[in-house]
Amino acid sequence: MRKKVIAANWKMNEDYPEGLALFTDVIKLIRDEVTGSQEVIVCPPFIHLHALVQLAKNHPQLSIGAQDAHQSQSGAFTGEVSAKMVRSTGAEYVILGHSERRHYFNETNELVAKKIDTALLNNLKIICCIGETKKEREAGQQFNVLERQLTEGLFHLDETQFAHLTIAYEPIWAIGTGVTATAAQAQEIHRFIRKKLSARYGDETADHTVILYGGSCNPKNAAELFSQKDIDGGLIGGASLKARDFVDIIKVCNFKGVLL
Ligand code: PGA
């Protein structure tokens, strides 16, 4: 059985005291209400990483991750943060290839591939985001787009390296829009991704890879999405900024874990 994972992507929200308060609330609610063994990964802005790692110390199912890391090991890149720096805070994960980075910062599949290599060299686990735009879906191009993102961004990795990856399918038309993919639409894509993983790395790797859904996930729609066979949890943006909503989503995911 694959582990269940819920990840929070705070994006560029929460100043320092706000971030500490939010995370403290999340920990309290998890401690009081969540049983089970799913993994919860919180990805705040860089400024919070070290403090959140400290707060998460006695909570084995909680991990901390960054939202990006540079493709170079170090150097004259003013304003950037390296994978080594992220890892040195105690954070274990990094999100790479998020559609907002692809869109606003022109990140290509090729750049995402380089960032993945550097993150792996620095012992980070990766949540790699892929997904199609509204226009691409309307043109029936979603499978081609996803296949290219997988092939050009990830499939240069060998099997051992690939074991450090989690994939997040995030249809861009569903991110922050309030429009979620239907459970059937999401399942169809997750199945497709798993088939591609199987063709590249074999059935065992495909069966073990965690594939998250992201895009306007909330406590109301999470149950149906997470009940799909190939959906192993979620990458949560807006709803992760409210401790109550985020923990309610975690509880839905846990329920799935108990049922299976
Ligand atoms: P959303 O964001 O839940 O606010 O749609 C998800 C994401 O971008 O990771």
PDB file of C-alpha atoms and ligand atoms in Angstrom:
ATOM      1  CA  MET A   1       0.000   0.000   0.000  1.00  0.00           C
ATOM      2  CA  ARG A   2       1.329   3.462  -0.902  1.00  0.00           C
ATOM      3  CA  LYS A   3       1.620   5.972   1.902  1.00  0.00           C
ATOM      4  CA  LYS A   4      -0.871   8.824   1.961  1.00  0.00           C
ATOM      5  CA  VAL A   5       0.567  12.308   1.726  1.00  0.00           C
ATOM      6  CA  ILE A   6      -0.903  15.751   2.210  1.00  0.00           C
ATOM      7  CA  ALA A   7       1.357  18.671   1.356  1.00  0.00           C
ATOM      8  CA  ALA A   8       0.750  22.368   2.000  1.00  0.00           C
ATOM      9  CA  ASN A   9       2.020  24.993  -0.413  1.00  0.00           C
ATOM     10  CA  TRP A  10       1.772  28.341   1.359  1.00  0.00           C
ATOM     11  CA  LYS A  11       3.101  30.183  -1.725  1.00  0.00           C
ATOM     12  CA  MET A  12       4.069  33.822  -0.951  1.00  0.00           C
ATOM     13  CA  ASN A  13       1.797  34.121   2.081  1.00  0.00           C
ATOM     14  CA  GLU A  14       2.326  34.520   5.841  1.00  0.00           C
ATOM     15  CA  ASP A  15       4.945  36.832   7.325  1.00  0.00           C
ATOM     16  CA  TYR A  16       7.157  35.445  10.074  1.00  0.00           C
ATOM     17  CA  PRO A  17       4.815  35.692  13.107  1.00  0.00           C
ATOM     18  CA  GLU A  18       1.804  34.712  11.003  1.00  0.00           C
ATOM     19  CA  GLY A  19       3.599  31.637   9.717  1.00  0.00           C
ATOM     20  CA  LEU A  20       4.587  30.518  13.205  1.00  0.00           C
ATOM     21  CA  ALA A  21       1.031  31.008  14.447  1.00  0.00           C
ATOM     22  CA  LEU A  22      -0.468  29.068  11.536  1.00  0.00           C
ATOM     23  CA  PHE A  23       1.932  26.173  11.930  1.00  0.00           C
ATOM     24  CA  THR A  24       1.422  26.066  15.696  1.00  0.00           C
ATOM     25  CA  ASP A  25      -2.335  25.811  15.116  1.00  0.00           C
ATOM     26  CA  VAL A  26      -1.836  23.044  12.548  1.00  0.00           C
ATOM     27  CA  ILE A  27       0.338  21.052  14.963  1.00  0.00           C
ATOM     28  CA  LYS A  28      -2.187  21.420  17.755  1.00  0.00           C
ATOM     29  CA  LEU A  29      -5.096  20.253  15.615  1.00  0.00           C
ATOM     30  CA  ILE A  30      -3.077  17.330  14.239  1.00  0.00           C
ATOM     31  CA  ARG A  31      -2.067  16.295  17.745  1.00  0.00           C
ATOM     32  CA  ASP A  32      -5.644  16.455  19.032  1.00  0.00           C
ATOM     33  CA  GLU A  33      -7.493  15.027  16.060  1.00  0.00           C
ATOM     34  CA  VAL A  34      -5.356  13.070  13.634  1.00  0.00           C
ATOM     35  CA  THR A  35      -4.491   9.423  14.083  1.00  0.00           C
ATOM     36  CA  GLY A  36      -2.885   7.269  11.456  1.00  0.00           C
ATOM     37  CA  SER A  37       0.256   7.207   9.478  1.00  0.00           C
ATOM     38  CA  GLN A  38      -0.082   9.583   6.563  1.00  0.00           C
ATOM     39  CA  GLU A  39       2.731  12.041   5.952  1.00  0.00           C
ATOM     40  CA  VAL A  40       2.098  15.772   6.166  1.00  0.00           C
ATOM     41  CA  ILE A  41       4.554  18.080   4.398  1.00  0.00           C
ATOM     42  CA  VAL A  42       4.369  21.834   4.937  1.00  0.00           C
ATOM     43  CA  CYS A  43       6.114  24.032   2.367  1.00  0.00           C
ATOM     44  CA  PRO A  44       6.341  27.639   3.602  1.00  0.00           C
ATOM     45  CA  PRO A  45       8.400  30.510   2.167  1.00  0.00           C
ATOM     46  CA  PHE A  46      12.163  30.148   2.777  1.00  0.00           C
ATOM     47  CA  ILE A  47      12.152  32.494   5.790  1.00  0.00           C
ATOM     48  CA  HIS A  48      10.097  30.004   7.808  1.00  0.00           C
ATOM     49  CA  LEU A  49      11.983  26.820   7.046  1.00  0.00           C
ATOM     50  CA  HIS A  50      14.293  26.616  10.028  1.00  0.00           C
ATOM     51  CA  ALA A  51      11.691  27.664  12.602  1.00  0.00           C
ATOM     52  CA  LEU A  52       9.115  25.190  11.273  1.00  0.00           C
ATOM     53  CA  VAL A  53      11.650  22.373  11.289  1.00  0.00           C
ATOM     54  CA  GLN A  54      12.253  23.099  14.983  1.00  0.00           C
ATOM     55  CA  LEU A  55       8.535  23.181  15.775  1.00  0.00           C
ATOM     56  CA  ALA A  56       7.962  19.910  13.885  1.00  0.00           C
ATOM     57  CA  LYS A  57      10.724  18.047  15.729  1.00  0.00           C
ATOM     58  CA  ASN A  58       8.585  15.867  17.970  1.00  0.00           C
ATOM     59  CA  HIS A  59       6.017  15.089  15.291  1.00  0.00           C
ATOM     60  CA  PRO A  60       7.340  12.264  13.145  1.00  0.00           C
ATOM     61  CA  GLN A  61       4.617  12.460  10.495  1.00  0.00           C
ATOM     62  CA  LEU A  62       5.329  16.166   9.847  1.00  0.00           C
ATOM     63  CA  SER A  63       7.979  17.180   7.311  1.00  0.00           C
ATOM     64  CA  ILE A  64       9.014  20.580   6.030  1.00  0.00           C
ATOM     65  CA  GLY A  65       9.846  21.564   2.455  1.00  0.00           C
ATOM     66  CA  ALA A  66      10.796  24.590   0.371  1.00  0.00           C
ATOM     67  CA  GLN A  67       8.849  25.798  -2.658  1.00  0.00           C
ATOM     68  CA  ASP A  68      11.857  26.048  -4.970  1.00  0.00           C
ATOM     69  CA  ALA A  69      15.650  25.791  -5.033  1.00  0.00           C
ATOM     70  CA  HIS A  70      18.218  26.991  -7.558  1.00  0.00           C
ATOM     71  CA  GLN A  71      19.764  24.714 -10.171  1.00  0.00           C
ATOM     72  CA  SER A  72      23.339  25.772  -9.316  1.00  0.00           C
ATOM     73  CA  GLN A  73      25.128  24.595  -6.205  1.00  0.00           C
ATOM     74  CA  SER A  74      26.161  28.146  -5.212  1.00  0.00           C
ATOM     75  CA  GLY A  75      27.385  31.370  -6.765  1.00  0.00           C
ATOM     76  CA  ALA A  76      26.565  34.928  -7.785  1.00  0.00           C
ATOM     77  CA  PHE A  77      22.787  34.621  -8.121  1.00  0.00           C
ATOM     78  CA  THR A  78      21.495  37.505  -6.045  1.00  0.00           C
ATOM     79  CA  GLY A  79      18.277  36.740  -4.252  1.00  0.00           C
ATOM     80  CA  GLU A  80      18.294  33.004  -4.956  1.00  0.00           C
ATOM     81  CA  VAL A  81      18.414  30.115  -2.477  1.00  0.00           C
ATOM     82  CA  SER A  82      20.349  26.900  -3.105  1.00  0.00           C
ATOM     83  CA  ALA A  83      19.298  23.316  -2.441  1.00  0.00           C
ATOM     84  CA  LYS A  84      22.182  22.990   0.034  1.00  0.00           C
ATOM     85  CA  MET A  85      20.877  25.992   1.990  1.00  0.00           C
ATOM     86  CA  VAL A  86      17.387  24.509   2.069  1.00  0.00           C
ATOM     87  CA  ARG A  87      18.723  21.174   3.318  1.00  0.00           C
ATOM     88  CA  SER A  88      20.846  22.910   5.966  1.00  0.00           C
ATOM     89  CA  THR A  89      17.696  24.249   7.634  1.00  0.00           C
ATOM     90  CA  GLY A  90      16.614  20.663   8.285  1.00  0.00           C
ATOM     91  CA  ALA A  91      13.956  20.782   5.563  1.00  0.00           C
ATOM     92  CA  GLU A  92      13.636  17.468   3.741  1.00  0.00           C
ATOM     93  CA  TYR A  93      11.583  18.357   0.696  1.00  0.00           C
ATOM     94  CA  VAL A  94      11.442  20.839  -2.142  1.00  0.00           C
ATOM     95  CA  ILE A  95       8.625  21.533  -4.590  1.00  0.00           C
ATOM     96  CA  LEU A  96       9.999  21.875  -8.117  1.00  0.00           C
ATOM     97  CA  GLY A  97       8.317  22.738 -11.404  1.00  0.00           C
ATOM     98  CA  HIS A  98       5.265  24.382  -9.874  1.00  0.00           C
ATOM     99  CA  SER A  99       3.147  25.880 -12.648  1.00  0.00           C
ATOM    100  CA  GLU A 100       3.469  29.365 -11.140  1.00  0.00           C
ATOM    101  CA  ARG A 101       7.263  29.074 -11.494  1.00  0.00           C
ATOM    102  CA  ARG A 102       6.901  27.715 -14.999  1.00  0.00           C
ATOM    103  CA  HIS A 103       4.547  30.571 -15.913  1.00  0.00           C
ATOM    104  CA  TYR A 104       5.918  33.655 -14.075  1.00  0.00           C
ATOM    105  CA  PHE A 105       9.602  32.698 -14.087  1.00  0.00           C
ATOM    106  CA  ASN A 106       9.772  30.924 -17.448  1.00  0.00           C
ATOM    107  CA  GLU A 107      10.868  27.620 -15.989  1.00  0.00           C
ATOM    108  CA  THR A 108      11.133  25.018 -18.734  1.00  0.00           C
ATOM    109  CA  ASN A 109      11.159  21.228 -18.452  1.00  0.00           C
ATOM    110  CA  GLU A 110      14.900  21.390 -19.042  1.00  0.00           C
ATOM    111  CA  LEU A 111      15.434  23.777 -16.135  1.00  0.00           C
ATOM    112  CA  VAL A 112      13.195  21.678 -13.894  1.00  0.00           C
ATOM    113  CA  ALA A 113      15.371  18.655 -14.778  1.00  0.00           C
ATOM    114  CA  LYS A 114      18.509  20.560 -13.685  1.00  0.00           C
ATOM    115  CA  LYS A 115      16.882  21.703 -10.452  1.00  0.00           C
ATOM    116  CA  ILE A 116      15.876  18.117  -9.698  1.00  0.00           C
ATOM    117  CA  ASP A 117      19.464  16.921 -10.202  1.00  0.00           C
ATOM    118  CA  THR A 118      20.857  19.577  -7.865  1.00  0.00           C
ATOM    119  CA  ALA A 119      18.187  18.943  -5.231  1.00  0.00           C
ATOM    120  CA  LEU A 120      18.948  15.212  -5.301  1.00  0.00           C
ATOM    121  CA  LEU A 121      22.680  15.881  -4.923  1.00  0.00           C
ATOM    122  CA  ASN A 122      21.793  17.728  -1.738  1.00  0.00           C
ATOM    123  CA  ASN A 123      19.661  14.931  -0.330  1.00  0.00           C
ATOM    124  CA  LEU A 124      16.333  16.629  -0.786  1.00  0.00           C
ATOM    125  CA  LYS A 125      13.181  14.721  -1.651  1.00  0.00           C
ATOM    126  CA  ILE A 126      11.198  16.282  -4.436  1.00  0.00           C
ATOM    127  CA  ILE A 127       7.582  17.044  -5.134  1.00  0.00           C
ATOM    128  CA  CYS A 128       7.565  17.657  -8.863  1.00  0.00           C
ATOM    129  CA  CYS A 129       4.500  19.403 -10.291  1.00  0.00           C
ATOM    130  CA  ILE A 130       3.125  18.786 -13.754  1.00  0.00           C
ATOM    131  CA  GLY A 131      -0.125  19.889 -15.357  1.00  0.00           C
ATOM    132  CA  GLU A 132      -1.768  21.303 -18.437  1.00  0.00           C
ATOM    133  CA  THR A 133      -3.288  24.735 -19.106  1.00  0.00           C
ATOM    134  CA  LYS A 134      -6.974  25.298 -19.868  1.00  0.00           C
ATOM    135  CA  LYS A 135      -6.126  25.928 -23.516  1.00  0.00           C
ATOM    136  CA  GLU A 136      -4.166  22.708 -23.765  1.00  0.00           C
ATOM    137  CA  ARG A 137      -7.017  20.719 -22.231  1.00  0.00           C
ATOM    138  CA  GLU A 138      -9.586  22.321 -24.506  1.00  0.00           C
ATOM    139  CA  ALA A 139      -7.407  21.339 -27.460  1.00  0.00           C
ATOM    140  CA  GLY A 140      -7.241  17.749 -26.147  1.00  0.00           C
ATOM    141  CA  GLN A 141      -3.487  18.100 -25.629  1.00  0.00           C
ATOM    142  CA  GLN A 142      -3.298  17.223 -21.925  1.00  0.00           C
ATOM    143  CA  PHE A 143      -1.764  13.779 -22.388  1.00  0.00           C
ATOM    144  CA  ASN A 144       0.914  15.048 -24.776  1.00  0.00           C
ATOM    145  CA  VAL A 145       1.799  17.943 -22.479  1.00  0.00           C
ATOM    146  CA  LEU A 146       2.084  15.713 -19.432  1.00  0.00           C
ATOM    147  CA  GLU A 147       4.105  13.126 -21.290  1.00  0.00           C
ATOM    148  CA  ARG A 148       6.564  15.825 -22.377  1.00  0.00           C
ATOM    149  CA  GLN A 149       6.832  17.200 -18.843  1.00  0.00           C
ATOM    150  CA  LEU A 150       7.584  13.700 -17.551  1.00  0.00           C
ATOM    151  CA  THR A 151      10.012  12.765 -20.311  1.00  0.00           C
ATOM    152  CA  GLU A 152      11.951  16.027 -20.446  1.00  0.00           C
ATOM    153  CA  GLY A 153      11.801  16.877 -16.743  1.00  0.00           C
ATOM    154  CA  LEU A 154      12.083  13.539 -14.933  1.00  0.00           C
ATOM    155  CA  PHE A 155      12.845  10.530 -17.054  1.00  0.00           C
ATOM    156  CA  HIS A 156      16.585  11.178 -17.240  1.00  0.00           C
ATOM    157  CA  LEU A 157      16.729   9.944 -13.633  1.00  0.00           C
ATOM    158  CA  ASP A 158      17.656   6.375 -12.887  1.00  0.00           C
ATOM    159  CA  GLU A 159      15.424   4.188 -10.746  1.00  0.00           C
ATOM    160  CA  THR A 160      17.269   4.883  -7.491  1.00  0.00           C
ATOM    161  CA  GLN A 161      17.080   8.634  -8.012  1.00  0.00           C
ATOM    162  CA  PHE A 162      13.437   8.429  -9.030  1.00  0.00           C
ATOM    163  CA  ALA A 163      12.576   6.794  -5.697  1.00  0.00           C
ATOM    164  CA  HIS A 164      13.050  10.250  -4.091  1.00  0.00           C
ATOM    165  CA  LEU A 165      10.276  11.786  -6.163  1.00  0.00           C
ATOM    166  CA  THR A 166       6.624  12.464  -5.479  1.00  0.00           C
ATOM    167  CA  ILE A 167       4.587  13.720  -8.423  1.00  0.00           C
ATOM    168  CA  ALA A 168       1.835  16.301  -8.098  1.00  0.00           C
ATOM    169  CA  TYR A 169      -0.668  16.521 -10.925  1.00  0.00           C
ATOM    170  CA  GLU A 170      -1.970  20.084 -10.856  1.00  0.00           C
ATOM    171  CA  PRO A 171      -4.164  21.098 -13.786  1.00  0.00           C
ATOM    172  CA  ILE A 172      -3.331  24.787 -14.139  1.00  0.00           C
ATOM    173  CA  TRP A 173      -6.974  25.678 -14.796  1.00  0.00           C
ATOM    174  CA  ALA A 174      -7.819  24.326 -11.333  1.00  0.00           C
ATOM    175  CA  ILE A 175      -5.125  26.150  -9.324  1.00  0.00           C
ATOM    176  CA  GLY A 176      -6.522  28.933  -7.167  1.00  0.00           C
ATOM    177  CA  THR A 177      -9.613  29.145  -9.380  1.00  0.00           C
ATOM    178  CA  GLY A 178     -12.143  27.300  -7.234  1.00  0.00           C
ATOM    179  CA  VAL A 179     -12.701  24.965 -10.197  1.00  0.00           C
ATOM    180  CA  THR A 180     -11.540  21.479  -9.256  1.00  0.00           C
ATOM    181  CA  ALA A 181     -10.962  18.668 -11.713  1.00  0.00           C
ATOM    182  CA  THR A 182     -13.712  16.099 -11.295  1.00  0.00           C
ATOM    183  CA  ALA A 183     -12.602  12.968  -9.511  1.00  0.00           C
ATOM    184  CA  ALA A 184     -12.935  11.089 -12.811  1.00  0.00           C
ATOM    185  CA  GLN A 185     -10.819  13.632 -14.711  1.00  0.00           C
ATOM    186  CA  ALA A 186      -8.116  13.533 -12.034  1.00  0.00           C
ATOM    187  CA  GLN A 187      -8.150   9.729 -11.814  1.00  0.00           C
ATOM    188  CA  GLU A 188      -7.840   9.433 -15.593  1.00  0.00           C
ATOM    189  CA  ILE A 189      -4.680  11.540 -15.538  1.00  0.00           C
ATOM    190  CA  HIS A 190      -3.196   9.853 -12.474  1.00  0.00           C
ATOM    191  CA  ARG A 191      -3.732   6.479 -14.173  1.00  0.00           C
ATOM    192  CA  PHE A 192      -2.018   7.831 -17.288  1.00  0.00           C
ATOM    193  CA  ILE A 193       0.964   9.071 -15.252  1.00  0.00           C
ATOM    194  CA  ARG A 194       1.302   5.728 -13.484  1.00  0.00           C
ATOM    195  CA  LYS A 195       1.258   3.926 -16.841  1.00  0.00           C
ATOM    196  CA  LYS A 196       4.067   6.155 -18.110  1.00  0.00           C
ATOM    197  CA  LEU A 197       6.068   5.473 -14.930  1.00  0.00           C
ATOM    198  CA  SER A 198       5.525   1.784 -15.431  1.00  0.00           C
ATOM    199  CA  ALA A 199       6.760   1.955 -19.040  1.00  0.00           C
ATOM    200  CA  ARG A 200       9.894   3.847 -17.972  1.00  0.00           C
ATOM    201  CA  TYR A 201      10.732   2.291 -14.589  1.00  0.00           C
ATOM    202  CA  GLY A 202       8.639  -0.872 -14.330  1.00  0.00           C
ATOM    203  CA  ASP A 203       5.500  -1.814 -12.406  1.00  0.00           C
ATOM    204  CA  GLU A 204       7.051  -1.839  -8.960  1.00  0.00           C
ATOM    205  CA  THR A 205       8.294   1.741  -9.129  1.00  0.00           C
ATOM    206  CA  ALA A 206       5.017   2.852 -10.683  1.00  0.00           C
ATOM    207  CA  ASP A 207       3.047   1.177  -7.888  1.00  0.00           C
ATOM    208  CA  HIS A 208       5.182   2.775  -5.182  1.00  0.00           C
ATOM    209  CA  THR A 209       5.286   6.341  -6.506  1.00  0.00           C
ATOM    210  CA  VAL A 210       3.051   8.756  -4.635  1.00  0.00           C
ATOM    211  CA  ILE A 211       0.992  10.897  -7.026  1.00  0.00           C
ATOM    212  CA  LEU A 212      -0.807  13.861  -5.467  1.00  0.00           C
ATOM    213  CA  TYR A 213      -3.639  15.912  -6.893  1.00  0.00           C
ATOM    214  CA  GLY A 214      -3.507  19.702  -6.571  1.00  0.00           C
ATOM    215  CA  GLY A 215      -5.874  22.476  -7.614  1.00  0.00           C
ATOM    216  CA  SER A 216      -8.636  24.004  -5.481  1.00  0.00           C
ATOM    217  CA  CYS A 217      -8.706  21.050  -3.106  1.00  0.00           C
ATOM    218  CA  ASN A 218     -10.835  21.719  -0.026  1.00  0.00           C
ATOM    219  CA  PRO A 219     -12.413  19.763   2.835  1.00  0.00           C
ATOM    220  CA  LYS A 220     -15.600  19.284   0.775  1.00  0.00           C
ATOM    221  CA  ASN A 221     -14.146  17.896  -2.437  1.00  0.00           C
ATOM    222  CA  ALA A 222     -11.160  16.053  -0.915  1.00  0.00           C
ATOM    223  CA  ALA A 223     -13.039  12.855  -0.015  1.00  0.00           C
ATOM    224  CA  GLU A 224     -14.140  12.132  -3.558  1.00  0.00           C
ATOM    225  CA  LEU A 225     -10.760  12.973  -5.048  1.00  0.00           C
ATOM    226  CA  PHE A 226      -8.802  10.915  -2.519  1.00  0.00           C
ATOM    227  CA  SER A 227     -11.096   7.926  -2.918  1.00  0.00           C
ATOM    228  CA  GLN A 228      -9.765   7.411  -6.456  1.00  0.00           C
ATOM    229  CA  LYS A 229      -7.457   4.452  -6.883  1.00  0.00           C
ATOM    230  CA  ASP A 230      -4.440   6.352  -8.190  1.00  0.00           C
ATOM    231  CA  ILE A 231      -4.740   9.542  -6.117  1.00  0.00           C
ATOM    232  CA  ASP A 232      -2.545   9.284  -3.026  1.00  0.00           C
ATOM    233  CA  GLY A 233      -3.277  12.635  -1.424  1.00  0.00           C
ATOM    234  CA  GLY A 234      -3.093  16.315  -2.274  1.00  0.00           C
ATOM    235  CA  LEU A 235      -0.956  19.393  -2.706  1.00  0.00           C
ATOM    236  CA  ILE A 236      -3.002  22.084  -1.045  1.00  0.00           C
ATOM    237  CA  GLY A 237      -2.601  25.805  -1.705  1.00  0.00           C
ATOM    238  CA  GLY A 238      -5.331  28.204  -0.525  1.00  0.00           C
ATOM    239  CA  ALA A 239      -6.938  25.781   1.933  1.00  0.00           C
ATOM    240  CA  SER A 240      -3.577  25.163   3.652  1.00  0.00           C
ATOM    241  CA  LEU A 241      -3.592  28.748   4.921  1.00  0.00           C
ATOM    242  CA  LYS A 242      -6.477  27.920   7.272  1.00  0.00           C
ATOM    243  CA  ALA A 243      -5.404  25.435   9.933  1.00  0.00           C
ATOM    244  CA  ARG A 244      -8.961  24.114  10.315  1.00  0.00           C
ATOM    245  CA  ASP A 245      -9.439  23.423   6.603  1.00  0.00           C
ATOM    246  CA  PHE A 246      -5.981  21.959   6.155  1.00  0.00           C
ATOM    247  CA  VAL A 247      -6.364  19.537   9.045  1.00  0.00           C
ATOM    248  CA  ASP A 248      -9.854  18.565   7.868  1.00  0.00           C
ATOM    249  CA  ILE A 249      -8.304  17.625   4.513  1.00  0.00           C
ATOM    250  CA  ILE A 250      -5.640  15.586   6.327  1.00  0.00           C
ATOM    251  CA  LYS A 251      -8.380  13.769   8.203  1.00  0.00           C
ATOM    252  CA  VAL A 252     -10.148  12.848   4.962  1.00  0.00           C
ATOM    253  CA  CYS A 253      -6.912  11.436   3.608  1.00  0.00           C
ATOM    254  CA  ASN A 254      -6.313   9.471   6.766  1.00  0.00           C
ATOM    255  CA  PHE A 255      -9.779   8.003   6.521  1.00  0.00           C
ATOM    256  CA  LYS A 256      -8.889   6.645   3.109  1.00  0.00           C
ATOM    257  CA  GLY A 257      -5.804   5.078   4.641  1.00  0.00           C
ATOM    258  CA  VAL A 258      -7.904   3.304   7.265  1.00  0.00           C
ATOM    259  CA  LEU A 259     -10.404   2.047   4.716  1.00  0.00           C
ATOM    260  CA  LEU A 260      -7.966   0.462   2.324  1.00  0.00           C
TER     261      LEU A 260
HETATM  262  P1  PGA B   1      -4.754  25.823  -4.720  1.00  0.00           P
HETATM  263  O1  PGA B   1      -3.205  25.682  -5.099  1.00  0.00           O
HETATM  264  O2  PGA B   1      -5.078  24.696  -3.762  1.00  0.00           O
HETATM  265  O3  PGA B   1      -4.890  27.174  -4.097  1.00  0.00           O
HETATM  266  O4  PGA B   1      -5.528  25.695  -5.997  1.00  0.00           O
HETATM  267  C1  PGA B   1      -2.582  24.433  -5.279  1.00  0.00           C
HETATM  268  C2  PGA B   1      -1.149  24.628  -5.707  1.00  0.00           C
HETATM  269  O5  PGA B   1      -0.878  25.527  -6.506  1.00  0.00           O
HETATM  270  O6  PGA B   1      -0.246  23.894  -5.250  1.00  0.00           O
END
